[in-house]
PDB file of C-alpha atoms in Angstrom:
ATOM      1  CA  MET A  27      53.130  83.424  26.474  1.00 48.00           C
ATOM      2  CA  ASN A  28      56.167  81.297  25.622  1.00 45.00           C
ATOM      3  CA  PRO A  29      57.201  81.329  21.848  1.00 42.00           C
ATOM      4  CA  TRP A  30      58.557  78.241  20.440  1.00 42.00           C
ATOM      5  CA  VAL A  31      60.040  77.561  17.002  1.00 39.00           C
ATOM      6  CA  GLY A  32      57.438  78.057  14.326  1.00 40.00           C
ATOM      7  CA  LYS A  33      56.750  79.110  10.786  1.00 39.00           C
ATOM      8  CA  GLN A  34      54.580  81.546   8.709  1.00 40.00           C
ATOM      9  CA  ASP A  35      51.329  80.766   6.861  1.00 45.00           C
ATOM     10  CA  CYS A  36      50.487  82.199   3.442  1.00 55.00           C
ATOM     11  CA  SER A  37      46.747  82.038   3.758  1.00 44.00           C
ATOM     12  CA  GLY A  38      46.421  85.743   3.991  1.00 45.00           C
ATOM     13  CA  THR A  39      45.158  85.773   7.592  1.00 38.00           C
ATOM     14  CA  HIS A  40      48.032  88.079   8.595  1.00 40.00           C
ATOM     15  CA  PRO A  41      48.583  90.268   5.560  1.00 36.00           C
ATOM     16  CA  HIS A  42      51.149  92.494   7.354  1.00 36.00           C
ATOM     17  CA  ASP A  43      53.382  89.497   7.661  1.00 37.00           C
ATOM     18  CA  VAL A  44      53.474  88.802   3.950  1.00 35.00           C
ATOM     19  CA  LYS A  45      54.909  90.687   1.079  1.00 38.00           C
ATOM     20  CA  MET A  46      54.877  90.071  -2.674  1.00 40.00           C
ATOM     21  CA  ILE A  47      58.063  89.322  -4.498  1.00 40.00           C
ATOM     22  CA  LYS A  48      58.395  90.580  -8.021  1.00 43.00           C
ATOM     23  CA  ASP A  49      54.665  91.196  -8.668  1.00 43.00           C
ATOM     24  CA  THR A  50      55.029  92.448 -12.206  1.00 43.00           C
ATOM     25  CA  GLU A  51      57.173  89.625 -13.326  1.00 44.00           C
ATOM     26  CA  GLN A  52      54.731  86.873 -12.032  1.00 46.00           C
ATOM     27  CA  GLU A  53      51.406  88.278 -13.307  1.00 51.00           C
ATOM     28  CA  LYS A  54      51.164  85.911 -16.231  1.00 64.00           C
ATOM     29  CA  SER A  55      53.198  83.013 -14.709  1.00 78.00           C
ATOM     30  CA  PRO A  56      51.609  79.778 -13.371  1.00 86.00           C
ATOM     31  CA  VAL A  57      53.887  80.234 -10.334  1.00 87.00           C
ATOM     32  CA  ARG A  58      53.911  83.057  -7.979  1.00 85.00           C
ATOM     33  CA  LEU A  59      55.947  83.662  -4.770  1.00 82.00           C
ATOM     34  CA  LYS A  60      55.287  85.376  -1.511  1.00 78.00           C
ATOM     35  CA  GLY A  61      58.024  85.967   0.946  1.00 68.00           C
ATOM     36  CA  MET A  62      57.274  85.381   4.702  1.00 62.00           C
ATOM     37  CA  GLY A  63      60.357  86.482   6.517  1.00 57.00           C
ATOM     38  CA  ASN A  64      61.706  83.088   7.370  1.00 63.00           C
ATOM     39  CA  GLY A  65      59.665  81.155   4.912  1.00 75.00           C
ATOM     40  CA  LEU A  66      58.310  81.054   1.359  1.00 81.00           C
ATOM     41  CA  CYS A  67      54.910  80.473  -0.185  1.00 84.00           C
ATOM     42  CA  VAL A  68      54.793  79.161  -3.751  1.00 86.00           C
ATOM     43  CA  MET A  69      51.343  79.777  -5.388  1.00 85.00           C
ATOM     44  CA  LEU A  70      50.696  77.371  -8.227  1.00 85.00           C
ATOM     45  CA  ASP A  71      48.210  77.015 -11.092  1.00 86.00           C
ATOM     46  CA  PRO A  72      47.340  73.335 -10.938  1.00 82.00           C
ATOM     47  CA  VAL A  73      46.109  73.324 -14.468  1.00 84.00           C
ATOM     48  CA  ALA A  74      49.666  73.729 -15.746  1.00 86.00           C
ATOM     49  CA  SER A  75      51.808  70.558 -16.218  1.00 88.00           C
ATOM     50  CA  VAL A  76      54.309  69.574 -13.618  1.00 88.00           C
ATOM     51  CA  GLU A  77      57.149  70.162 -16.114  1.00 91.00           C
ATOM     52  CA  THR A  78      56.013  73.738 -16.686  1.00 89.00           C
ATOM     53  CA  LEU A  79      55.621  74.429 -13.043  1.00 89.00           C
ATOM     54  CA  GLN A  80      59.156  73.129 -12.420  1.00 89.00           C
ATOM     55  CA  GLN A  81      60.536  75.268 -15.128  1.00 90.00           C
ATOM     56  CA  GLU A  82      58.854  78.430 -13.738  1.00 89.00           C
ATOM     57  CA  ILE A  83      60.098  77.664 -10.258  1.00 88.00           C
ATOM     58  CA  VAL A  84      63.612  77.346 -11.598  1.00 89.00           C
ATOM     59  CA  THR A  85      63.344  80.701 -13.372  1.00 87.00           C
ATOM     60  CA  LEU A  86      61.999  82.475 -10.235  1.00 85.00           C
ATOM     61  CA  LEU A  87      64.314  80.906  -7.696  1.00 85.00           C
ATOM     62  CA  ALA A  88      67.593  80.600  -9.776  1.00 83.00           C
ATOM     63  CA  ASP A  89      69.179  83.550  -8.193  1.00 81.00           C
ATOM     64  CA  ARG A  90      67.846  82.774  -4.678  1.00 79.00           C
ATOM     65  CA  LYS A  91      69.133  79.286  -4.278  1.00 79.00           C
ATOM     66  CA  ASP A  92      71.374  80.133  -1.345  1.00 79.00           C
ATOM     67  CA  GLN A  93      68.750  82.161   0.288  1.00 78.00           C
ATOM     68  CA  ILE A  94      66.112  79.483   0.439  1.00 79.00           C
ATOM     69  CA  LYS A  95      68.247  76.509   1.255  1.00 82.00           C
ATOM     70  CA  ASN A  96      66.747  74.836   4.420  1.00 81.00           C
ATOM     71  CA  THR A  97      63.806  77.232   4.243  1.00 81.00           C
ATOM     72  CA  ARG A  98      60.272  76.170   4.943  1.00 82.00           C
ATOM     73  CA  VAL A  99      58.093  76.152   1.831  1.00 84.00           C
ATOM     74  CA  ILE A 100      54.357  76.192   1.564  1.00 84.00           C
ATOM     75  CA  LEU A 101      52.549  75.123  -1.641  1.00 85.00           C
ATOM     76  CA  ASP A 102      49.218  76.773  -2.418  1.00 84.00           C
ATOM     77  CA  VAL A 103      47.295  75.096  -5.307  1.00 84.00           C
ATOM     78  CA  GLY A 104      44.359  77.452  -4.873  1.00 77.00           C
ATOM     79  CA  THR A 105      41.790  74.750  -4.096  1.00 65.00           C
ATOM     80  CA  ALA A 106      40.698  72.947  -1.006  1.00 55.00           C
ATOM     81  CA  GLU A 107      40.935  69.345  -2.476  1.00 66.00           C
ATOM     82  CA  GLY A 108      42.690  67.379  -5.135  1.00 74.00           C
ATOM     83  CA  HIS A 109      46.094  67.852  -6.888  1.00 82.00           C
ATOM     84  CA  ASP A 110      47.918  65.810  -4.294  1.00 82.00           C
ATOM     85  CA  ALA A 111      50.125  64.201  -7.014  1.00 85.00           C
ATOM     86  CA  ILE A 112      51.322  67.628  -8.142  1.00 86.00           C
ATOM     87  CA  VAL A 113      52.134  68.738  -4.519  1.00 86.00           C
ATOM     88  CA  LYS A 114      54.036  65.504  -3.912  1.00 88.00           C
ATOM     89  CA  GLN A 115      56.117  65.738  -7.040  1.00 90.00           C
ATOM     90  CA  LEU A 116      56.952  69.394  -6.527  1.00 89.00           C
ATOM     91  CA  ALA A 117      58.014  68.772  -2.923  1.00 88.00           C
ATOM     92  CA  ILE A 118      60.400  66.137  -4.118  1.00 89.00           C
ATOM     93  CA  PHE A 119      61.670  68.516  -6.795  1.00 90.00           C
ATOM     94  CA  LEU A 120      62.187  71.509  -4.375  1.00 88.00           C
ATOM     95  CA  LYS A 121      64.084  69.518  -1.887  1.00 88.00           C
ATOM     96  CA  LYS A 122      66.305  67.984  -4.553  1.00 88.00           C
ATOM     97  CA  GLN A 123      66.817  71.138  -6.682  1.00 86.00           C
ATOM     98  CA  PHE A 124      67.077  73.753  -3.999  1.00 87.00           C
ATOM     99  CA  GLY A 125      67.724  71.908  -0.728  1.00 86.00           C
ATOM    100  CA  VAL A 126      64.741  73.485   1.021  1.00 83.00           C
ATOM    101  CA  GLY A 127      64.143  72.293   4.664  1.00 80.00           C
ATOM    102  CA  SER A 128      60.581  71.084   4.287  1.00 81.00           C
ATOM    103  CA  VAL A 129      57.518  71.382   2.112  1.00 84.00           C
ATOM    104  CA  SER A 130      53.916  71.303   3.038  1.00 82.00           C
ATOM    105  CA  ARG A 131      50.604  72.072   1.434  1.00 81.00           C
ATOM    106  CA  LEU A 132      48.492  75.119   2.477  1.00 76.00           C
ATOM    107  CA  ARG A 133      45.346  74.098   4.282  1.00 69.00           C
ATOM    108  CA  ARG A 134      42.473  76.610   4.124  1.00 60.00           C
ATOM    109  CA  ARG A 135      39.645  76.930   6.547  1.00 55.00           C
ATOM    110  CA  GLN A 136      36.359  76.061   5.066  1.00 52.00           C
ATOM    111  CA  PRO A 137      34.103  79.278   4.941  1.00 50.00           C
ATOM    112  CA  ASP A 138      31.092  79.355   7.242  1.00 48.00           C
ATOM    113  CA  LYS A 139      28.019  78.662   4.918  1.00 48.00           C
ATOM    114  CA  ARG A 140      25.365  79.420   7.593  1.00 47.00           C
ATOM    115  CA  PRO A 141      22.883  81.919   6.301  1.00 46.00           C
ATOM    116  CA  ALA A 142      22.571  85.347   7.968  1.00 47.00           C
ATOM    117  CA  GLU A 143      18.819  85.024   8.583  1.00 44.00           C
ATOM    118  CA  ALA A 144      17.614  83.815  11.896  1.00 44.00           C
ATOM    119  CA  GLY A 145      14.774  81.362  12.373  1.00 47.00           C
ATOM    120  CA  LYS A 146      13.934  77.712  12.681  1.00 49.00           C
ATOM    121  CA  GLY A 147      16.182  76.641   9.802  1.00 52.00           C
ATOM    122  CA  MET A 148      19.167  78.466  11.335  1.00 49.00           C
ATOM    123  CA  ARG A 149      18.629  76.926  14.752  1.00 52.00           C
ATOM    124  CA  GLN A 150      18.443  73.527  13.168  1.00 54.00           C
ATOM    125  CA  ARG A 151      21.751  74.067  11.481  1.00 51.00           C
ATOM    126  CA  GLU A 152      23.307  75.128  14.731  1.00 53.00           C
ATOM    127  CA  MET A 153      22.322  71.785  16.136  1.00 55.00           C
ATOM    128  CA  ASP A 154      24.012  69.791  13.430  1.00 57.00           C
ATOM    129  CA  TRP A 155      26.636  68.794  16.095  1.00 54.00           C
ATOM    130  CA  TYR A 156      24.064  66.950  18.061  1.00 56.00           C
ATOM    131  CA  LYS A 157      23.895  64.003  15.617  1.00 58.00           C
ATOM    132  CA  HIS A 158      27.553  64.104  14.843  1.00 58.00           C
ATOM    133  CA  GLN A 159      29.587  60.902  15.462  1.00 62.00           C
ATOM    134  CA  THR A 160      33.187  61.561  16.221  1.00 68.00           C
ATOM    135  CA  ASP A 161      36.409  59.431  16.289  1.00 79.00           C
ATOM    136  CA  VAL A 162      37.599  60.862  19.800  1.00 90.00           C
ATOM    137  CA  LEU A 163      39.597  58.222  21.671  1.00 92.00           C
ATOM    138  CA  VAL A 164      39.197  58.608  25.560  1.00 93.00           C
ATOM    139  CA  LEU A 165      41.527  56.625  27.733  1.00 94.00           C
ATOM    140  CA  THR A 166      41.793  56.439  31.562  1.00 94.00           C
ATOM    141  CA  GLY A 167      44.986  55.734  33.339  1.00 94.00           C
ATOM    142  CA  ARG A 168      48.609  56.474  33.153  1.00 95.00           C
ATOM    143  CA  VAL A 169      50.713  56.304  29.982  1.00 95.00           C
ATOM    144  CA  ARG A 170      54.023  55.115  31.275  1.00 95.00           C
ATOM    145  CA  SER A 171      57.616  55.376  29.944  1.00 95.00           C
ATOM    146  CA  GLY A 172      58.021  53.479  26.656  1.00 94.00           C
ATOM    147  CA  GLN A 173      54.331  53.205  25.962  1.00 95.00           C
ATOM    148  CA  LYS A 174      52.840  54.891  22.918  1.00 94.00           C
ATOM    149  CA  VAL A 175      49.214  55.859  22.338  1.00 95.00           C
ATOM    150  CA  ASN A 176      47.980  56.768  18.780  1.00 92.00           C
ATOM    151  CA  ALA A 177      44.493  58.143  17.985  1.00 92.00           C
ATOM    152  CA  ARG A 178      43.174  58.685  14.417  1.00 90.00           C
ATOM    153  CA  LYS A 179      41.506  61.976  15.433  1.00 91.00           C
ATOM    154  CA  HIS A 180      41.253  63.570  18.832  1.00 94.00           C
ATOM    155  CA  LEU A 181      42.741  62.128  22.012  1.00 95.00           C
ATOM    156  CA  VAL A 182      41.724  62.505  25.628  1.00 96.00           C
ATOM    157  CA  ILE A 183      43.666  60.995  28.519  1.00 96.00           C
ATOM    158  CA  LEU A 184      41.989  60.871  31.855  1.00 96.00           C
ATOM    159  CA  GLY A 185      45.288  60.602  33.734  1.00 96.00           C
ATOM    160  CA  ASP A 186      49.041  61.350  33.344  1.00 97.00           C
ATOM    161  CA  VAL A 187      51.603  60.953  30.584  1.00 97.00           C
ATOM    162  CA  ASN A 188      54.951  60.049  32.267  1.00 96.00           C
ATOM    163  CA  PRO A 189      58.354  61.035  30.960  1.00 95.00           C
ATOM    164  CA  GLY A 190      59.270  58.747  28.183  1.00 95.00           C
ATOM    165  CA  GLY A 191      55.555  58.132  27.373  1.00 96.00           C
ATOM    166  CA  GLU A 192      54.173  59.351  23.956  1.00 96.00           C
ATOM    167  CA  VAL A 193      50.720  60.258  22.816  1.00 96.00           C
ATOM    168  CA  MET A 194      49.968  61.114  19.181  1.00 95.00           C
ATOM    169  CA  ALA A 195      46.809  62.210  17.462  1.00 94.00           C
ATOM    170  CA  GLY A 196      45.417  63.434  14.131  1.00 92.00           C
ATOM    171  CA  GLY A 197      43.633  66.169  16.004  1.00 93.00           C
ATOM    172  CA  ASP A 198      43.711  67.736  19.412  1.00 96.00           C
ATOM    173  CA  ILE A 199      45.389  66.215  22.549  1.00 97.00           C
ATOM    174  CA  LEU A 200      43.743  66.788  25.880  1.00 97.00           C
ATOM    175  CA  VAL A 201      45.480  65.416  28.980  1.00 97.00           C
ATOM    176  CA  MET A 202      43.313  65.653  32.146  1.00 96.00           C
ATOM    177  CA  GLY A 203      46.418  65.293  34.351  1.00 95.00           C
ATOM    178  CA  SER A 204      50.225  65.817  34.031  1.00 95.00           C
ATOM    179  CA  LEU A 205      51.780  65.914  30.615  1.00 95.00           C
ATOM    180  CA  LEU A 206      55.472  65.040  31.272  1.00 95.00           C
ATOM    181  CA  GLY A 207      56.192  63.065  28.173  1.00 95.00           C
ATOM    182  CA  THR A 208      55.865  63.706  24.468  1.00 96.00           C
ATOM    183  CA  ALA A 209      52.658  64.809  22.763  1.00 96.00           C
ATOM    184  CA  ILE A 210      52.238  64.962  18.874  1.00 95.00           C
ATOM    185  CA  ALA A 211      49.014  66.539  17.649  1.00 95.00           C
ATOM    186  CA  GLY A 212      47.658  67.476  14.356  1.00 92.00           C
ATOM    187  CA  GLN A 213      49.232  64.719  12.195  1.00 91.00           C
ATOM    188  CA  PRO A 214      50.404  64.713   9.632  1.00 86.00           C
ATOM    189  CA  ASP A 215      50.126  68.351   8.772  1.00 85.00           C
ATOM    190  CA  ASN A 216      47.242  70.060  10.606  1.00 88.00           C
ATOM    191  CA  GLU A 217      48.451  73.294  12.433  1.00 89.00           C
ATOM    192  CA  GLU A 218      45.112  74.204  13.757  1.00 90.00           C
ATOM    193  CA  ASN A 219      45.144  71.720  16.563  1.00 94.00           C
ATOM    194  CA  ILE A 220      46.108  72.220  20.173  1.00 96.00           C
ATOM    195  CA  VAL A 221      47.826  70.239  23.079  1.00 96.00           C
ATOM    196  CA  LEU A 222      46.334  70.892  26.489  1.00 96.00           C
ATOM    197  CA  ALA A 223      47.063  69.664  29.962  1.00 95.00           C
ATOM    198  CA  LEU A 224      46.037  70.439  33.524  1.00 95.00           C
ATOM    199  CA  ASP A 225      49.764  70.207  34.458  1.00 93.00           C
ATOM    200  CA  PHE A 226      51.732  71.208  31.353  1.00 94.00           C
ATOM    201  CA  ARG A 227      55.371  70.113  31.524  1.00 93.00           C
ATOM    202  CA  PRO A 228      56.130  68.065  28.398  1.00 94.00           C
ATOM    203  CA  THR A 229      59.610  66.928  27.301  1.00 94.00           C
ATOM    204  CA  GLN A 230      58.587  67.491  23.645  1.00 93.00           C
ATOM    205  CA  ILE A 231      55.636  68.946  21.775  1.00 93.00           C
ATOM    206  CA  GLN A 232      54.711  68.611  18.165  1.00 92.00           C
ATOM    207  CA  ILE A 233      51.870  70.200  16.215  1.00 92.00           C
ATOM    208  CA  GLY A 234      51.665  69.425  12.538  1.00 89.00           C
ATOM    209  CA  SER A 235      55.270  69.772  11.362  1.00 87.00           C
ATOM    210  CA  PHE A 236      56.442  71.919  14.289  1.00 87.00           C
ATOM    211  CA  VAL A 237      58.664  70.192  16.893  1.00 85.00           C
ATOM    212  CA  ALA A 238      59.713  71.964  20.015  1.00 87.00           C
ATOM    213  CA  ALA A 239      61.300  71.145  23.408  1.00 84.00           C
ATOM    214  CA  GLY A 240      62.658  72.632  26.543  1.00 74.00           C
ATOM    215  CA  LEU A 241      59.595  74.653  27.714  1.00 73.00           C
ATOM    216  CA  PRO A 242      60.260  76.182  31.094  1.00 72.00           C
ATOM    217  CA  ALA A 243      57.764  75.085  33.818  1.00 72.00           C
ATOM    218  CA  SER A 244      55.111  77.666  34.748  1.00 74.00           C
ATOM    219  CA  PRO A 245      54.759  78.718  38.323  1.00 75.00           C
ATOM    220  CA  GLY A 246      51.853  77.199  40.191  1.00 75.00           C
ATOM    221  CA  LYS A 247      49.195  74.802  38.752  1.00 79.00           C
ATOM    222  CA  VAL A 248      47.878  76.439  35.581  1.00 88.00           C
ATOM    223  CA  VAL A 249      45.804  74.747  32.744  1.00 94.00           C
ATOM    224  CA  GLU A 250      47.832  75.574  29.628  1.00 95.00           C
ATOM    225  CA  PHE A 251      47.724  74.657  25.884  1.00 95.00           C
ATOM    226  CA  ALA A 252      50.168  74.856  22.965  1.00 94.00           C
ATOM    227  CA  HIS A 253      49.071  76.130  19.632  1.00 93.00           C
ATOM    228  CA  VAL A 254      50.346  77.693  16.451  1.00 86.00           C
ATOM    229  CA  GLU A 255      50.046  81.502  16.307  1.00 83.00           C
ATOM    230  CA  SER A 256      51.626  84.050  13.860  1.00 72.00           C
ATOM    231  CA  GLY A 257      54.241  81.771  12.688  1.00 72.00           C
ATOM    232  CA  GLN A 258      55.281  80.251  15.997  1.00 77.00           C
ATOM    233  CA  ILE A 259      54.133  77.770  18.591  1.00 81.00           C
ATOM    234  CA  VAL A 260      53.085  79.414  21.792  1.00 87.00           C
ATOM    235  CA  VAL A 261      51.870  78.184  25.243  1.00 91.00           C
ATOM    236  CA  GLU A 262      49.193  80.062  27.040  1.00 92.00           C
ATOM    237  CA  ASP A 263      46.978  79.966  30.127  1.00 93.00           C
ATOM    238  CA  TYR A 264      43.879  78.163  28.685  1.00 93.00           C
ATOM    239  CA  LEU A 265      41.321  79.959  30.946  1.00 92.00           C
ATOM    240  CA  LYS A 266      42.755  83.300  30.304  1.00 91.00           C
ATOM    241  CA  ALA A 267      42.996  82.911  26.482  1.00 91.00           C
ATOM    242  CA  ASN A 268      39.723  81.210  26.171  1.00 91.00           C
ATOM    243  CA  PRO A 269      40.549  80.295  22.568  1.00 89.00           C
ATOM    244  CA  PHE A 270      37.022  79.043  21.646  1.00 88.00           C
ATOM    245  CA  GLY A 271      35.013  81.411  23.635  1.00 85.00           C
ATOM    246  CA  ARG A 272      34.117  83.704  20.839  1.00 82.00           C
ATOM    247  CA  ILE A 273      32.393  80.927  18.736  1.00 81.00           C
ATOM    248  CA  PRO A 274      28.759  81.743  18.969  1.00 81.00           C
ATOM    249  CA  TRP A 275      27.373  78.215  18.787  1.00 80.00           C
ATOM    250  CA  PRO A 276      28.851  74.558  19.246  1.00 80.00           C
ATOM    251  CA  GLN A 277      30.763  73.517  16.201  1.00 80.00           C
ATOM    252  CA  VAL A 278      32.270  70.225  15.283  1.00 80.00           C
ATOM    253  CA  ARG A 279      36.011  70.153  15.619  1.00 83.00           C
TER     254      ARG A 279
END
């Protein structure tokens, strides 16, 4: 496993990595903070006005201005959809007022709504993928130096990506050959996606907002993939890790 530069998430998936800051002071505030070691999660009540949220943020962070400079900040508005305007305004405010490094919105995984009971209805729901139409872009051939390929969702290259070539996707990137150039997956801010190659030797990788380079070549021919895990990008042997092997039925990705 090869750790690269990464950041924490504040979704609660790894509670041992997250600690509360001044709980008692924030109980009635529309803004709450969670420290994450090298990052900060700002939990917001989207019902409050932007001006109120900004004032509360200033109050909570006034004495930590030097500590959070260039820090990665995640905004959690507590809902899966909407409130993009609030997130955008507060991102600009945090960068201007406190000089934070970057600001992104927390993306929660949608809960599995399948019922517990078995039977015909359950089997039918498990087959929903069968009629699904995807936006996967499949290309054959070699992406040469200076060439750029951009896919709206997932991207599959049946060939090689040469040094100086660039492949970008809104979802996963799968290279059925040698990846020697740049691969940018999960754009603009999806950290759940992966980059996989039969021969994994990229000059640069990006997943969501993470950018990393300088990965040492693995000995032998190993199918490897890059993904975000516990606040950092790691590269693993795909067959050994078997990242999707525990999913009990086919799911749309």
